[in-house]
PDB file of N, CA and C in Angstrom:
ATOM      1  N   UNK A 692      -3.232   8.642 -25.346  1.00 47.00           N
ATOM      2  CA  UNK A 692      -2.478   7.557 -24.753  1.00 47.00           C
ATOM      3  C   UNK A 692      -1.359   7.178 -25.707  1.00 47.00           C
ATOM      4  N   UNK A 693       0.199   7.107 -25.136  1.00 60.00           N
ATOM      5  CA  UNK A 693       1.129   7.206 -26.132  1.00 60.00           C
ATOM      6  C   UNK A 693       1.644   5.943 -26.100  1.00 60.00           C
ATOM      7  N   UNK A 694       1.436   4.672 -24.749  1.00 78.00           N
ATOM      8  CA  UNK A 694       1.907   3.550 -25.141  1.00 78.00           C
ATOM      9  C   UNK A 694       0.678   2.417 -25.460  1.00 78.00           C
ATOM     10  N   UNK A 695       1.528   1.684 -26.657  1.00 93.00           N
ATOM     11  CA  UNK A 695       0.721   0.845 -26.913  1.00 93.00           C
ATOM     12  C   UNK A 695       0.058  -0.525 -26.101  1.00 93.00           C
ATOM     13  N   UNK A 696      -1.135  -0.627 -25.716  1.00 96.00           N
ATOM     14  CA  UNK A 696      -1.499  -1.813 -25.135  1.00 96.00           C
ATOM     15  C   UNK A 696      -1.586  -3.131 -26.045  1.00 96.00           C
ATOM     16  N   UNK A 697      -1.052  -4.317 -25.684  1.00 96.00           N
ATOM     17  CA  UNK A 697      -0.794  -4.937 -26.232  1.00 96.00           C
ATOM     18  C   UNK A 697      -2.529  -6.011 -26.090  1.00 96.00           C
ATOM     19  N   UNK A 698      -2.842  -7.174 -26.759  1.00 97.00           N
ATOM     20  CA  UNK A 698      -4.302  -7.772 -26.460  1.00 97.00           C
ATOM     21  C   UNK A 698      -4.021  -8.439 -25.166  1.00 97.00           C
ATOM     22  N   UNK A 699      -3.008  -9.267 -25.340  1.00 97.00           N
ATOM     23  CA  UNK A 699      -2.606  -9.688 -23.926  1.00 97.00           C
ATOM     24  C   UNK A 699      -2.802  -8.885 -22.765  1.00 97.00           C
ATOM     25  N   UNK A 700      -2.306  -7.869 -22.262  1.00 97.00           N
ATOM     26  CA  UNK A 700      -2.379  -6.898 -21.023  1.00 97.00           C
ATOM     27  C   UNK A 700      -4.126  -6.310 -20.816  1.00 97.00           C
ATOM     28  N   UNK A 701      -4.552  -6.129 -22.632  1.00 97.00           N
ATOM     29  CA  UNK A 701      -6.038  -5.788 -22.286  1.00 97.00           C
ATOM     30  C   UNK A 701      -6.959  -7.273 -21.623  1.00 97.00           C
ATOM     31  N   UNK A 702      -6.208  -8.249 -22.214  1.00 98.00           N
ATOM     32  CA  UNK A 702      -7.264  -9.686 -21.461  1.00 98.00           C
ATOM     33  C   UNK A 702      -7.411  -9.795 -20.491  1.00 98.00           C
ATOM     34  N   UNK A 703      -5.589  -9.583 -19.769  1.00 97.00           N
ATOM     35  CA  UNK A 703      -5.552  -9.729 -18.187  1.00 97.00           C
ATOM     36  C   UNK A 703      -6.311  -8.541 -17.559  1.00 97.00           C
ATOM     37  N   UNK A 704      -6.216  -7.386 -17.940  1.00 97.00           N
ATOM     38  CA  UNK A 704      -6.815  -6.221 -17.296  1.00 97.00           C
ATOM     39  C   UNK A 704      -8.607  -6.769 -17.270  1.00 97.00           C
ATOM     40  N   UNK A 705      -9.278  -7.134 -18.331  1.00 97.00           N
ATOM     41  CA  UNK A 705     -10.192  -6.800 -18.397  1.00 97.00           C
ATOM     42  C   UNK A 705     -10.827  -8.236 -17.498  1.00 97.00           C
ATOM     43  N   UNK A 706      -9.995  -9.455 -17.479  1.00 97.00           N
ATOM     44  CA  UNK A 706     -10.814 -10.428 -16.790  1.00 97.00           C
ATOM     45  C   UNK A 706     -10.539  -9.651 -14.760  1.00 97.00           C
ATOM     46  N   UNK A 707      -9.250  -9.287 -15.023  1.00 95.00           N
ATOM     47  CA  UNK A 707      -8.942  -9.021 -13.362  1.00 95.00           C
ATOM     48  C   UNK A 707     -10.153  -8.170 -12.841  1.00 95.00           C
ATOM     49  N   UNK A 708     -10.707  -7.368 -13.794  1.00 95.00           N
ATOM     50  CA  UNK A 708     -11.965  -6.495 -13.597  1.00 95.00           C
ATOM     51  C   UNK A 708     -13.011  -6.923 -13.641  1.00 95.00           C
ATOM     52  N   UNK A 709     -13.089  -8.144 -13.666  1.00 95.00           N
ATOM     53  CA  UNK A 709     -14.652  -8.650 -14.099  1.00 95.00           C
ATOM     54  C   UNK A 709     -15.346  -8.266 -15.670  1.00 95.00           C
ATOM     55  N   UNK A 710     -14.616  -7.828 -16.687  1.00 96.00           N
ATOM     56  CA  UNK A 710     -14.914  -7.798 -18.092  1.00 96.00           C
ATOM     57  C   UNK A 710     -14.870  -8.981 -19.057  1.00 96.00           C
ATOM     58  N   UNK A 711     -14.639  -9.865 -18.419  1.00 94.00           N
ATOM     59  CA  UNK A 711     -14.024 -10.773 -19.854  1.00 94.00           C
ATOM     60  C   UNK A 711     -12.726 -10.965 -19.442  1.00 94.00           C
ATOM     61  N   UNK A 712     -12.340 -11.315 -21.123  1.00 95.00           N
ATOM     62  CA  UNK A 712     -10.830 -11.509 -21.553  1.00 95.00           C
ATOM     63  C   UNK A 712     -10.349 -12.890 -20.671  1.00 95.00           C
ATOM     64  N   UNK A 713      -9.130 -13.471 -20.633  1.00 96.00           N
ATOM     65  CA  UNK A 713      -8.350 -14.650 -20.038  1.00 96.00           C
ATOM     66  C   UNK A 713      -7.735 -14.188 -19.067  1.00 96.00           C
ATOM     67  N   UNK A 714      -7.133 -15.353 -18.290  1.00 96.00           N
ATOM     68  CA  UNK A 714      -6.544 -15.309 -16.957  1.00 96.00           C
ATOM     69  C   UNK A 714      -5.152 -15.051 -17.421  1.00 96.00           C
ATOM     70  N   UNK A 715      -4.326 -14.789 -16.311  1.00 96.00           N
ATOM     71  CA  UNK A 715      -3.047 -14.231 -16.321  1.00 96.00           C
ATOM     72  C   UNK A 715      -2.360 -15.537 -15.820  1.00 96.00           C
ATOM     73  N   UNK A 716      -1.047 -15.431 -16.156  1.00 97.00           N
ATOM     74  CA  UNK A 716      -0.440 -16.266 -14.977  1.00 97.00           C
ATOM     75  C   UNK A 716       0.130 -15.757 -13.727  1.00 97.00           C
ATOM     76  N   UNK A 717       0.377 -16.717 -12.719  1.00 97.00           N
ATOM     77  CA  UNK A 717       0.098 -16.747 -11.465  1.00 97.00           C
ATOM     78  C   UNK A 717       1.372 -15.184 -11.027  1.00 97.00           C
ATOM     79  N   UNK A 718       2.187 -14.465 -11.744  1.00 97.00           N
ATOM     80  CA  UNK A 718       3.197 -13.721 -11.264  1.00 97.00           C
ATOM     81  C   UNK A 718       2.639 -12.370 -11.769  1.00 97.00           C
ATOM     82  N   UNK A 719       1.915 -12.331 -13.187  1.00 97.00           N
ATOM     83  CA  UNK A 719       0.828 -11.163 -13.497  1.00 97.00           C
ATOM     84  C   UNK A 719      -0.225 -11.119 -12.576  1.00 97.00           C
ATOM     85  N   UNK A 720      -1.065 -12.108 -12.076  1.00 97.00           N
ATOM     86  CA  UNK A 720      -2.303 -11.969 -11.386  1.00 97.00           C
ATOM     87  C   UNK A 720      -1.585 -11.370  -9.989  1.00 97.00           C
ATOM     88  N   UNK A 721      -0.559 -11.418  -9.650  1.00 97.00           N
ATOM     89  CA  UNK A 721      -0.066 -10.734  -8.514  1.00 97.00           C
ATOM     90  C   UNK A 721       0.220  -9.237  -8.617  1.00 97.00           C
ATOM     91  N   UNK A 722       0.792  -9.206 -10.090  1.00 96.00           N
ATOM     92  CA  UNK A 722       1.039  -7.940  -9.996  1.00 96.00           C
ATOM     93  C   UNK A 722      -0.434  -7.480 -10.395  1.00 96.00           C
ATOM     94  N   UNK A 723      -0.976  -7.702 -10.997  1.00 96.00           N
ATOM     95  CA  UNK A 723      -2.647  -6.938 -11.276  1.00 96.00           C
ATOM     96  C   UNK A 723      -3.318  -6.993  -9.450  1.00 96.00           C
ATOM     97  N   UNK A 724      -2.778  -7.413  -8.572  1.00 96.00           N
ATOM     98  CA  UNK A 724      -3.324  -7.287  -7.177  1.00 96.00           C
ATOM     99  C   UNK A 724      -2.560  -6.299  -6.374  1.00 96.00           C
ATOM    100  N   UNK A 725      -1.975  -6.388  -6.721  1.00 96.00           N
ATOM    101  CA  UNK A 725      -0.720  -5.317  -5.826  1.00 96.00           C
ATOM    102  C   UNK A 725      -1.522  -3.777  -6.587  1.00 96.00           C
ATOM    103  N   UNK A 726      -1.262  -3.920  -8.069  1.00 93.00           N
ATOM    104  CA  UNK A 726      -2.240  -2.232  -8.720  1.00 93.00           C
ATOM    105  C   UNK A 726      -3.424  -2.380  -8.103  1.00 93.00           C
ATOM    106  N   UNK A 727      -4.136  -2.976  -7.517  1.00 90.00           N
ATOM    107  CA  UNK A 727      -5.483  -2.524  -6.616  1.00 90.00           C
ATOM    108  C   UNK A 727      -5.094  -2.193  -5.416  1.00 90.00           C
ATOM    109  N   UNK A 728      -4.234  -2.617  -5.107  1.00 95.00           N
ATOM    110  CA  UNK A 728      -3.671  -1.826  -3.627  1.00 95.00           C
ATOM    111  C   UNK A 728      -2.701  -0.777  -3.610  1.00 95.00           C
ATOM    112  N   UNK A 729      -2.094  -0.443  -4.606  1.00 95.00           N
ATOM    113  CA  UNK A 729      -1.168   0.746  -4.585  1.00 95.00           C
ATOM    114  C   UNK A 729      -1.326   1.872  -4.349  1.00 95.00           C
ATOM    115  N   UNK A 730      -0.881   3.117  -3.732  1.00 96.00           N
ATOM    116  CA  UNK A 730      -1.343   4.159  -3.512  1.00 96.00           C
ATOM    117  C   UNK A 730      -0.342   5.017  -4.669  1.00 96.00           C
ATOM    118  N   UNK A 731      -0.657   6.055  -5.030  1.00 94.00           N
ATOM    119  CA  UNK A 731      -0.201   6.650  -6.320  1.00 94.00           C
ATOM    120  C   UNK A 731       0.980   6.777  -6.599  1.00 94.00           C
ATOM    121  N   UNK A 732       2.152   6.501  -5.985  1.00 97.00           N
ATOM    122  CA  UNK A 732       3.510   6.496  -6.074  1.00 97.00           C
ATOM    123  C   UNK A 732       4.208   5.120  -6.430  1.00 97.00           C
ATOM    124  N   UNK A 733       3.377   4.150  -5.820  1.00 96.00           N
ATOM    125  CA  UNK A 733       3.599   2.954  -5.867  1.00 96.00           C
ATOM    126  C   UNK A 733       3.012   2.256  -7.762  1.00 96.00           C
ATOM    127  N   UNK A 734       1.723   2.969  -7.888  1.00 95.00           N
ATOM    128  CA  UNK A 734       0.995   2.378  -9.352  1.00 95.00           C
ATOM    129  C   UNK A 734       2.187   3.313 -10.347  1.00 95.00           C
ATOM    130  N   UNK A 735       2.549   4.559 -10.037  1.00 96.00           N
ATOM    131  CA  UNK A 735       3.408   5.099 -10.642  1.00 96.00           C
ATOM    132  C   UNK A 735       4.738   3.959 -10.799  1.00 96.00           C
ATOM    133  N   UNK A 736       5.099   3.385  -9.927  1.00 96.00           N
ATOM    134  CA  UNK A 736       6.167   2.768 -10.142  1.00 96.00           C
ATOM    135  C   UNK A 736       5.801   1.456 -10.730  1.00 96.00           C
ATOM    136  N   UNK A 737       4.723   0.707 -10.692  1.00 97.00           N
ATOM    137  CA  UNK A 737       4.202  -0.524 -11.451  1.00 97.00           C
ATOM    138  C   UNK A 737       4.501   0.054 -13.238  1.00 97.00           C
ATOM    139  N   UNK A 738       3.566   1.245 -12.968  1.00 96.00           N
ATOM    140  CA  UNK A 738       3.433   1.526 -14.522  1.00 96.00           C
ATOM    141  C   UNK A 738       4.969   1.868 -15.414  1.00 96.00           C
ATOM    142  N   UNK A 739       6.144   2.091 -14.477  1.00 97.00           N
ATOM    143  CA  UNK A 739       7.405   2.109 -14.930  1.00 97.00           C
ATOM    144  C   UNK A 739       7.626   1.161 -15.616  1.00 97.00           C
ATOM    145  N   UNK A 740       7.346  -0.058 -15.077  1.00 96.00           N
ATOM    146  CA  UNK A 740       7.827  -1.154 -15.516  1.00 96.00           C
ATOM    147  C   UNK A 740       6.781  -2.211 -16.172  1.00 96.00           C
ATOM    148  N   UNK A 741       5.883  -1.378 -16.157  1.00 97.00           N
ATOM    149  CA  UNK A 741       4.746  -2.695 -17.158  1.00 97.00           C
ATOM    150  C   UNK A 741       3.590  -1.809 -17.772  1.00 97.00           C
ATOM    151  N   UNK A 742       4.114  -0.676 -18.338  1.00 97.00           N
ATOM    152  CA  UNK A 742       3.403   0.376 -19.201  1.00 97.00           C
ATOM    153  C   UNK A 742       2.418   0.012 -19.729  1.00 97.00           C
ATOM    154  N   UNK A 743       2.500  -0.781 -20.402  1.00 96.00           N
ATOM    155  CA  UNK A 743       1.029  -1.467 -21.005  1.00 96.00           C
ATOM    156  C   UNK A 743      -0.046  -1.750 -20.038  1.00 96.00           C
ATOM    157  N   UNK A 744       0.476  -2.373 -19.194  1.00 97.00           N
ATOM    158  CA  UNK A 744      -0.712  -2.619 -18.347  1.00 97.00           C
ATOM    159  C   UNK A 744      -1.820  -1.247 -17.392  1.00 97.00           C
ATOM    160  N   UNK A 745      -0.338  -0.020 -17.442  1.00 96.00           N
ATOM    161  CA  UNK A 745      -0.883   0.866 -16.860  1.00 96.00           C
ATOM    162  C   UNK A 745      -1.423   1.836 -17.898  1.00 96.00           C
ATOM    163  N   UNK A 746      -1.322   1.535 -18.914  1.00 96.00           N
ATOM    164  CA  UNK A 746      -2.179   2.131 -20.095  1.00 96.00           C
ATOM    165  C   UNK A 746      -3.457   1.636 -20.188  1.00 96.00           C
ATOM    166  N   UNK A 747      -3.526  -0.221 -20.123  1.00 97.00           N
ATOM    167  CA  UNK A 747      -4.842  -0.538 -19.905  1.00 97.00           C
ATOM    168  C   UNK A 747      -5.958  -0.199 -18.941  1.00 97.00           C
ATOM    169  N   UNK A 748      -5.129   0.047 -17.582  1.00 95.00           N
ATOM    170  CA  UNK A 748      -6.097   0.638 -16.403  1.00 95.00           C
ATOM    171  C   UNK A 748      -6.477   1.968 -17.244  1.00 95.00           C
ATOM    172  N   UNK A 749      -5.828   2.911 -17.387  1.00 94.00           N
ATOM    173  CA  UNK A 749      -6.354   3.926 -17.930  1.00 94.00           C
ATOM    174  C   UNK A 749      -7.294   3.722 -18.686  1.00 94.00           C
ATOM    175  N   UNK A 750      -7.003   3.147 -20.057  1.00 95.00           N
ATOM    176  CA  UNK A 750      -7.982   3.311 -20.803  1.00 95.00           C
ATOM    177  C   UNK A 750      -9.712   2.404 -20.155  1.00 95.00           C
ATOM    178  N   UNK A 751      -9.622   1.846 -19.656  1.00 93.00           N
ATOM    179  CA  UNK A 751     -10.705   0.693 -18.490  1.00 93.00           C
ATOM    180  C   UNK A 751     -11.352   2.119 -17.977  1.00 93.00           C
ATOM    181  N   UNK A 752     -10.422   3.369 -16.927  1.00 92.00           N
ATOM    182  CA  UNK A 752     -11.645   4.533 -16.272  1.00 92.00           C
ATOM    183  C   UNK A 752     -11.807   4.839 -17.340  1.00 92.00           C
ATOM    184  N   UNK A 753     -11.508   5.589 -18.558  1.00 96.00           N
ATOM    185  CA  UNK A 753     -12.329   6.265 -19.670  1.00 96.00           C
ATOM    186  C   UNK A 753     -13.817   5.820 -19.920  1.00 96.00           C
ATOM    187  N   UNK A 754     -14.518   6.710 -20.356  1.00 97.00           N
ATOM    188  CA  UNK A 754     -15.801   6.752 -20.735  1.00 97.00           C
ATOM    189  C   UNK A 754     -15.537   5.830 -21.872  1.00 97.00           C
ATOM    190  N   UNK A 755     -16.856   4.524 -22.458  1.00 96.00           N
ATOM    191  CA  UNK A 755     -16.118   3.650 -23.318  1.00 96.00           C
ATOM    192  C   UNK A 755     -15.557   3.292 -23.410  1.00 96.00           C
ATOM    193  N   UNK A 756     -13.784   2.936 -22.201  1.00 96.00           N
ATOM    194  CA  UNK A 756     -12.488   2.041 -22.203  1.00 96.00           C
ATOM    195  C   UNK A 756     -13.127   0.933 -22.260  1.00 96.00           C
ATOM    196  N   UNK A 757     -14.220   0.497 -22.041  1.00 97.00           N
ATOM    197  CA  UNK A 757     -14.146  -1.100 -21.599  1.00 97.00           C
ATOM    198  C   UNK A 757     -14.674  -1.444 -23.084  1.00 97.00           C
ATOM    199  N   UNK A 758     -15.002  -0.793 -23.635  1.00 97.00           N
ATOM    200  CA  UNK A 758     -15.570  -1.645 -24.836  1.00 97.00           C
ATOM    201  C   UNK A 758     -14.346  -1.235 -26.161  1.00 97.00           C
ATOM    202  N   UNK A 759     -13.419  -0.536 -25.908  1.00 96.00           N
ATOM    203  CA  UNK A 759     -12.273  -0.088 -26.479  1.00 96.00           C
ATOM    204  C   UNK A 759     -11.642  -1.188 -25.831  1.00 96.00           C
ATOM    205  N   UNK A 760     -10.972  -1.493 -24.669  1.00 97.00           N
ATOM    206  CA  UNK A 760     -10.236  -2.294 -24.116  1.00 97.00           C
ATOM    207  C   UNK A 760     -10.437  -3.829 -25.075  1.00 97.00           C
ATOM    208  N   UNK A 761     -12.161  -4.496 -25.023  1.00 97.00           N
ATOM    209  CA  UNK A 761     -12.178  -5.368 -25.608  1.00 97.00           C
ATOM    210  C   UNK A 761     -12.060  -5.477 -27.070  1.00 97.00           C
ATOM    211  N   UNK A 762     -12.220  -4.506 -27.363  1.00 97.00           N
ATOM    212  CA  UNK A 762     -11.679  -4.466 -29.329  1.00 97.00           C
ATOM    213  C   UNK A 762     -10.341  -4.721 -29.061  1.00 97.00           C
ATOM    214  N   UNK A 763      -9.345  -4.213 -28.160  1.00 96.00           N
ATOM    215  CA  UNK A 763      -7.955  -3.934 -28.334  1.00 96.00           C
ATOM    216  C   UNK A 763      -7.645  -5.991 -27.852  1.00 96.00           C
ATOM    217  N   UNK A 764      -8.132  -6.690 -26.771  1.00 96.00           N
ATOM    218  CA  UNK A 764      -8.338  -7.691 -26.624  1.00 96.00           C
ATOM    219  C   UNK A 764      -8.403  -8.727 -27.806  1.00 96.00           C
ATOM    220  N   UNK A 765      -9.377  -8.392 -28.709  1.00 94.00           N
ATOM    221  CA  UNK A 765      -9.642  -9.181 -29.996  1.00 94.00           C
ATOM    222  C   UNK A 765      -9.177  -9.130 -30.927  1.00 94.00           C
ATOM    223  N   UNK A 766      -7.861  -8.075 -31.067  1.00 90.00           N
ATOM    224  CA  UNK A 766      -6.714  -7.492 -31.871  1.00 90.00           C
ATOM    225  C   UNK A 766      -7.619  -7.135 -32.987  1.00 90.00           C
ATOM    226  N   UNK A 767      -8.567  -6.486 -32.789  1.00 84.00           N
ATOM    227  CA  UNK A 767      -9.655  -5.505 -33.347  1.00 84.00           C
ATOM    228  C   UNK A 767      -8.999  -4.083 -33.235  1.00 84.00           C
ATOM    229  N   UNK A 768      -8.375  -3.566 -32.642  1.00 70.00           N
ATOM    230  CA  UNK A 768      -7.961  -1.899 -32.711  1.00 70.00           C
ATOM    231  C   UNK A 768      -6.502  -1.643 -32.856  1.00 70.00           C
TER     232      UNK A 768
END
């Protein structure tokens, strides 16, 4: 994974998932709803413009993302 996730993007990712972490504000929690509905051209184009966040989904499916995600959260990684 070549962009960096920031703790912020891992918080929002990981509470929008039911992991933990803090709430977003009200224009992120939209866009973290729209990436559950996107079909692959569309998350392609989210992740254009908010890389981090589409680094965090990634790393979240990996085997162990979620407990990587929350180190990266606690500005642990």
């Amino acid at each position: 994974m070549s962009t960096q996730i920031t703790d912020t993007a891992a918080n929002h990712v990981l509470i929008h998932t039911g992991h933990g972490g803090y709430p977003a504000g009200s224009f992120t929690t939209a866009l973290l709803r729209a990436w559950e509905q996107a079909d692959y051209a569309n998350a392609a184009r989210l992740a254009a413009g908010w890389p981090d966040y589409a680094a965090a989904f990634e790393l979240l499916a990996e085997h162990g993302g979620v407990d990587r995600l929350k180190a990266i959260a606690r500005g642990a990684a």
